[in-house]
mmCIF file of C-alpha atoms in Angstrom:
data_model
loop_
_atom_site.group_PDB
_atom_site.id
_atom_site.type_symbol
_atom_site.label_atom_id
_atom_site.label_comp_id
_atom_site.label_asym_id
_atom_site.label_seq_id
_atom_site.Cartn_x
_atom_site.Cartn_y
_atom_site.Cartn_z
ATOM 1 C CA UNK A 7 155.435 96.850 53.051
ATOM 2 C CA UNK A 8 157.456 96.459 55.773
ATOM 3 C CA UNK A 9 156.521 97.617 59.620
ATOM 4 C CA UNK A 10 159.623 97.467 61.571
ATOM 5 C CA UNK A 11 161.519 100.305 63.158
ATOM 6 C CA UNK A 12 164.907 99.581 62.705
ATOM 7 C CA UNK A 13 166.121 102.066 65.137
ATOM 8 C CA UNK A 14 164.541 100.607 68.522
ATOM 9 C CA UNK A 15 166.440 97.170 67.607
ATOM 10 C CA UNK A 16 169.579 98.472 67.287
ATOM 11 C CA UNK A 17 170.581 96.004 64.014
ATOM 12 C CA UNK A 18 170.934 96.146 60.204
ATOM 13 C CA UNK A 19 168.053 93.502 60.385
ATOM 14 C CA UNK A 20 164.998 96.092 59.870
ATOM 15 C CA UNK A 21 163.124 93.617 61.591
ATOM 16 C CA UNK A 22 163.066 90.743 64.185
ATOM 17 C CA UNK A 23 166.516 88.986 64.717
ATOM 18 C CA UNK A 24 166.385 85.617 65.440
ATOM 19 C CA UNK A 25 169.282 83.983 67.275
ATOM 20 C CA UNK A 26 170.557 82.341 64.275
ATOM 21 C CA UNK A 27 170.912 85.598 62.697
ATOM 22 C CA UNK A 28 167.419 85.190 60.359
ATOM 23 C CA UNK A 29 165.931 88.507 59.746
ATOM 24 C CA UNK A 30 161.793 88.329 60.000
ATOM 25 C CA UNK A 31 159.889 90.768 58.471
ATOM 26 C CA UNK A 32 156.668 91.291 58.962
ATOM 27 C CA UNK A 33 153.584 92.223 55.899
ATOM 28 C CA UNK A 34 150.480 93.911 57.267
ATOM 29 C CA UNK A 35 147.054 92.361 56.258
ATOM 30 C CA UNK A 36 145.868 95.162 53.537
ATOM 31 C CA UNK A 37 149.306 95.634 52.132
ATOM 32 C CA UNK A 38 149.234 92.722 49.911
ATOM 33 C CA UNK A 39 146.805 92.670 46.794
ATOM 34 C CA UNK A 40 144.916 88.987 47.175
ATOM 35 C CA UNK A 41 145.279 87.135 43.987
ATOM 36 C CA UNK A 42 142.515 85.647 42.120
ATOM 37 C CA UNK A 43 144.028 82.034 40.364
ATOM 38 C CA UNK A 44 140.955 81.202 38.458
ATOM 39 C CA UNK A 45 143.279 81.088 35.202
ATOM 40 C CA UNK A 46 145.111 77.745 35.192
ATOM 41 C CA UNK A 47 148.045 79.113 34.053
ATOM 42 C CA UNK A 48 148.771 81.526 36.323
ATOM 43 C CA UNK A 49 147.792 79.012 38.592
ATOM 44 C CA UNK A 50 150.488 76.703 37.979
ATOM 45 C CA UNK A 51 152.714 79.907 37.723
ATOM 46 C CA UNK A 52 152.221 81.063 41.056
ATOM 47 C CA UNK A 53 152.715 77.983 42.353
ATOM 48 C CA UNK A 54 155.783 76.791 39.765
ATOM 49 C CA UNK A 55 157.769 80.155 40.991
ATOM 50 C CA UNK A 56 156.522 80.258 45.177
ATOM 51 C CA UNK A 57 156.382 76.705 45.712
ATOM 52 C CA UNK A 58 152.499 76.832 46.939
ATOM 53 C CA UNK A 59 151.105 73.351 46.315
ATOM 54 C CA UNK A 60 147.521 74.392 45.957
ATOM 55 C CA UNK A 61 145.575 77.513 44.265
ATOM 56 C CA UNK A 62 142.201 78.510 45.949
ATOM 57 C CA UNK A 63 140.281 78.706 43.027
ATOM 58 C CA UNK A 64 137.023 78.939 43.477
ATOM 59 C CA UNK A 65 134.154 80.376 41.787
ATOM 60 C CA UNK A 66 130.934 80.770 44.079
ATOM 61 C CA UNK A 67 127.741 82.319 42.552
ATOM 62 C CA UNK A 68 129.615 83.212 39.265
ATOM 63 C CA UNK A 69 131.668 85.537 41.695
ATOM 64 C CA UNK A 70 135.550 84.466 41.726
ATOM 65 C CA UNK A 71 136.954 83.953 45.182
ATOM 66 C CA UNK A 72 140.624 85.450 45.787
ATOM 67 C CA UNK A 73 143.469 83.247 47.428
ATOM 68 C CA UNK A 74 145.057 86.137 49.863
ATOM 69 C CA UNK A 75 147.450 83.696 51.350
ATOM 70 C CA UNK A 76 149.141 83.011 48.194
ATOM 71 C CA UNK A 77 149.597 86.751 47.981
ATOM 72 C CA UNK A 78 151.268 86.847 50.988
ATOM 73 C CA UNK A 79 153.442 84.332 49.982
ATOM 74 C CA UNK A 80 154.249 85.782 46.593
ATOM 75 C CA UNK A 81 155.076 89.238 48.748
ATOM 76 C CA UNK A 82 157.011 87.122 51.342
ATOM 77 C CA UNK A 83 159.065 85.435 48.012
ATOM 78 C CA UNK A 84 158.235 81.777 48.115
ATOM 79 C CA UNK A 85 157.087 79.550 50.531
ATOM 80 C CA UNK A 86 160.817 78.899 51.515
ATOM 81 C CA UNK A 87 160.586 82.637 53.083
ATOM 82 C CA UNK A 88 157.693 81.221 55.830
ATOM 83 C CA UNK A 89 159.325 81.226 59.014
ATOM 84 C CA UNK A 90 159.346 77.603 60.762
ATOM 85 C CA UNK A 91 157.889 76.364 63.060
ATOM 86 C CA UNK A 92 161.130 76.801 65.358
ATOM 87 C CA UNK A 93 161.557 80.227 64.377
ATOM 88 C CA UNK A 94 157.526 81.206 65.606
ATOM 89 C CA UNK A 95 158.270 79.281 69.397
ATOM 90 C CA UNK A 96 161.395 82.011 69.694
ATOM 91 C CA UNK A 97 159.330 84.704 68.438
ATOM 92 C CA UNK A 98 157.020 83.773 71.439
ATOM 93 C CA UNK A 99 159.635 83.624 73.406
ATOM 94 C CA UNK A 100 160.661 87.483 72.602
ATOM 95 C CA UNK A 101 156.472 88.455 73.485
ATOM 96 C CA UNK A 102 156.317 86.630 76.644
ATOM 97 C CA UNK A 103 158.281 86.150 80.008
ATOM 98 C CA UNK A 104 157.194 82.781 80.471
ATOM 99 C CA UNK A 105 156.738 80.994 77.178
ATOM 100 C CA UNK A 106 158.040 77.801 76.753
ATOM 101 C CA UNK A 107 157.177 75.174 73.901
ATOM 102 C CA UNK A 108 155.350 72.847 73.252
ATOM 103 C CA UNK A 109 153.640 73.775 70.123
ATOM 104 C CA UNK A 110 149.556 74.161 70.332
ATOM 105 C CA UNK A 111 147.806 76.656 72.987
ATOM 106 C CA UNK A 112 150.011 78.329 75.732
ATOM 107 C CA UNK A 113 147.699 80.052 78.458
ATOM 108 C CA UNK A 114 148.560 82.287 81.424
ATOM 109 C CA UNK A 115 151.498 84.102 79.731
ATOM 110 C CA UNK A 116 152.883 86.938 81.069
ATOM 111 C CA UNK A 117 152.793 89.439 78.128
ATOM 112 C CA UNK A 118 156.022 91.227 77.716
ATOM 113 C CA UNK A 119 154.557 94.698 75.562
ATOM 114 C CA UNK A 120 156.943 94.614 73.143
ATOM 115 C CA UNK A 121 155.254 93.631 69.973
ATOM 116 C CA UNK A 122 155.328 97.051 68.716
ATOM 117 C CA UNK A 123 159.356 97.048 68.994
ATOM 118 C CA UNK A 124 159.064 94.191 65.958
ATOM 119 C CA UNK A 125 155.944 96.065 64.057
ATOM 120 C CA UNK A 126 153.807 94.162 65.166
ATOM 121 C CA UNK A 127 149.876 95.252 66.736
ATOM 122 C CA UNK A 128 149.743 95.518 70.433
ATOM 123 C CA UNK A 129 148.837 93.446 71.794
ATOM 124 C CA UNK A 130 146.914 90.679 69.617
ATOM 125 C CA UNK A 131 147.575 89.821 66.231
ATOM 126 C CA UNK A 132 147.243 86.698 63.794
ATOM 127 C CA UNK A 133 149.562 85.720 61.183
ATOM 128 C CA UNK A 134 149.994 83.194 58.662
ATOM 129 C CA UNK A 135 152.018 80.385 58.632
ATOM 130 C CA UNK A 136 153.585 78.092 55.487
ATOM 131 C CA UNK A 137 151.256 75.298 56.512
ATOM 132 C CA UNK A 138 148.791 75.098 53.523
ATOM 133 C CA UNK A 139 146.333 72.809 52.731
ATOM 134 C CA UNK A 140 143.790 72.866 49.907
ATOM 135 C CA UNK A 141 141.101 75.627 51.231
ATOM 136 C CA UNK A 142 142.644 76.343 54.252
ATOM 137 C CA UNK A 143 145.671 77.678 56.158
ATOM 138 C CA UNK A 144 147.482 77.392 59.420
ATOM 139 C CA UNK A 145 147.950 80.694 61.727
ATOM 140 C CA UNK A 146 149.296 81.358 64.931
ATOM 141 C CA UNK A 147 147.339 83.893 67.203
ATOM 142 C CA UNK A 148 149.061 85.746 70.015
ATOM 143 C CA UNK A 149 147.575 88.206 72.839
ATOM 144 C CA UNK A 150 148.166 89.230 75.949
ATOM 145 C CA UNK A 151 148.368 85.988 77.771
ATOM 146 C CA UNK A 152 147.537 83.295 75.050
ATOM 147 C CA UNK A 153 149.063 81.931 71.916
ATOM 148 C CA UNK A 154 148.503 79.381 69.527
ATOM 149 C CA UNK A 155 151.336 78.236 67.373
ATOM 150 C CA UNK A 156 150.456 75.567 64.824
ATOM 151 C CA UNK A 157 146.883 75.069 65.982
ATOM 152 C CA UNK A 158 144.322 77.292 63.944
ATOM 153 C CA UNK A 159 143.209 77.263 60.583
ATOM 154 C CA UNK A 160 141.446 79.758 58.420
ATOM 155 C CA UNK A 161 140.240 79.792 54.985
ATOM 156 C CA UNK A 162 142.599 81.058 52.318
ATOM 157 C CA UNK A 163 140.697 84.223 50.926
ATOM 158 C CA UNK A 164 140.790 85.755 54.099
ATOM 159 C CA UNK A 165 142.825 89.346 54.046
ATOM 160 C CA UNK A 166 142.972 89.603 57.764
ATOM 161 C CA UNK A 167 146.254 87.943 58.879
ATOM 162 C CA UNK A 168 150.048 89.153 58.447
ATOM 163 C CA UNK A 169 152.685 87.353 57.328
ATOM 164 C CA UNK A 170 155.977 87.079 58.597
ATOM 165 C CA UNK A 171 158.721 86.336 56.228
ATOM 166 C CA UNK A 172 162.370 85.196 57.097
ATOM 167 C CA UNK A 173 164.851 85.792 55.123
#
């Protein structure tokens, strides 16, 4: 599902426009189904055909435990459809006045209110990034005067975050 209104940007994109033309789209945390990779096969399919190195697997208290970042990925099209880490400092640099990298925590932002012009919550929101590691994920959090680009993490099965794709 895509949340963009094409009309306020003014471009074919349907979405954010980078500078180097990349499109980002952005997937809403309960428009993806979370997967549930219990079954080595499909395991090794997901990650075979979205380039995911790990499945979250898990079974706790005979209860299987869903991976909903690689169904964001699978949504997104691969990881190879995860924006970079370049591509999330110029989206912060579209939400604020006075970003500027480095990557980690930026305080004392002056918030521009234009998330909603790319889809996106106002004003906070959390997304996932292509950082993976075996139970656990990187996001990036943004709000009014704070973000964090490359410096959370957050276990795998959670359904709360969106995902922005580039394509």
């Amino acid at each position: 599902v895509v949340l963009f209104n094409a009309n306020s940007l003014g471009g074919a994109c349907g979405g954010i426009e980078l500078d180097d033309g990349t499109c980002v789209t952005a997937i809403a945390p309960g428009s993806y189904s979370c997967l549930y990779l219990q079954d080595s096969d499909y395991c090794e399919y997901v990650k075979s055909n979205y380039g995911l190195k790990y499945c979250y697997n898990h079974v706790i208290n005979n209860v299987p435990v869903r991976d909903c970042f690689a169904a964001a990925v699978v949504q997104c099209g691969g990881m190879d459809k995860m924006m970079t880490t370049a591509q999330w400092i110029e989206l912060a640099g579209k939400l604020y006045d006075n970003f500027s990298p480095p990557i980690g925590t930026n305080k004392n932002l002056t918030y521009r209110g234009n998330a909603s012009n790319f889809g996106l919550p106002e004003p906070v929101f959390q997304a996932y990034t292509g950082k993976e590691y075996y139970d656990d994920v990187m996001v990036n959090f943004f709000n009014f005067t704070t973000t964090s680009i490359g410096g959370g993490g957050t276990s795998r099965n959670s359904p709360n975050y969106y995902m922005l794709c580039a394509n």
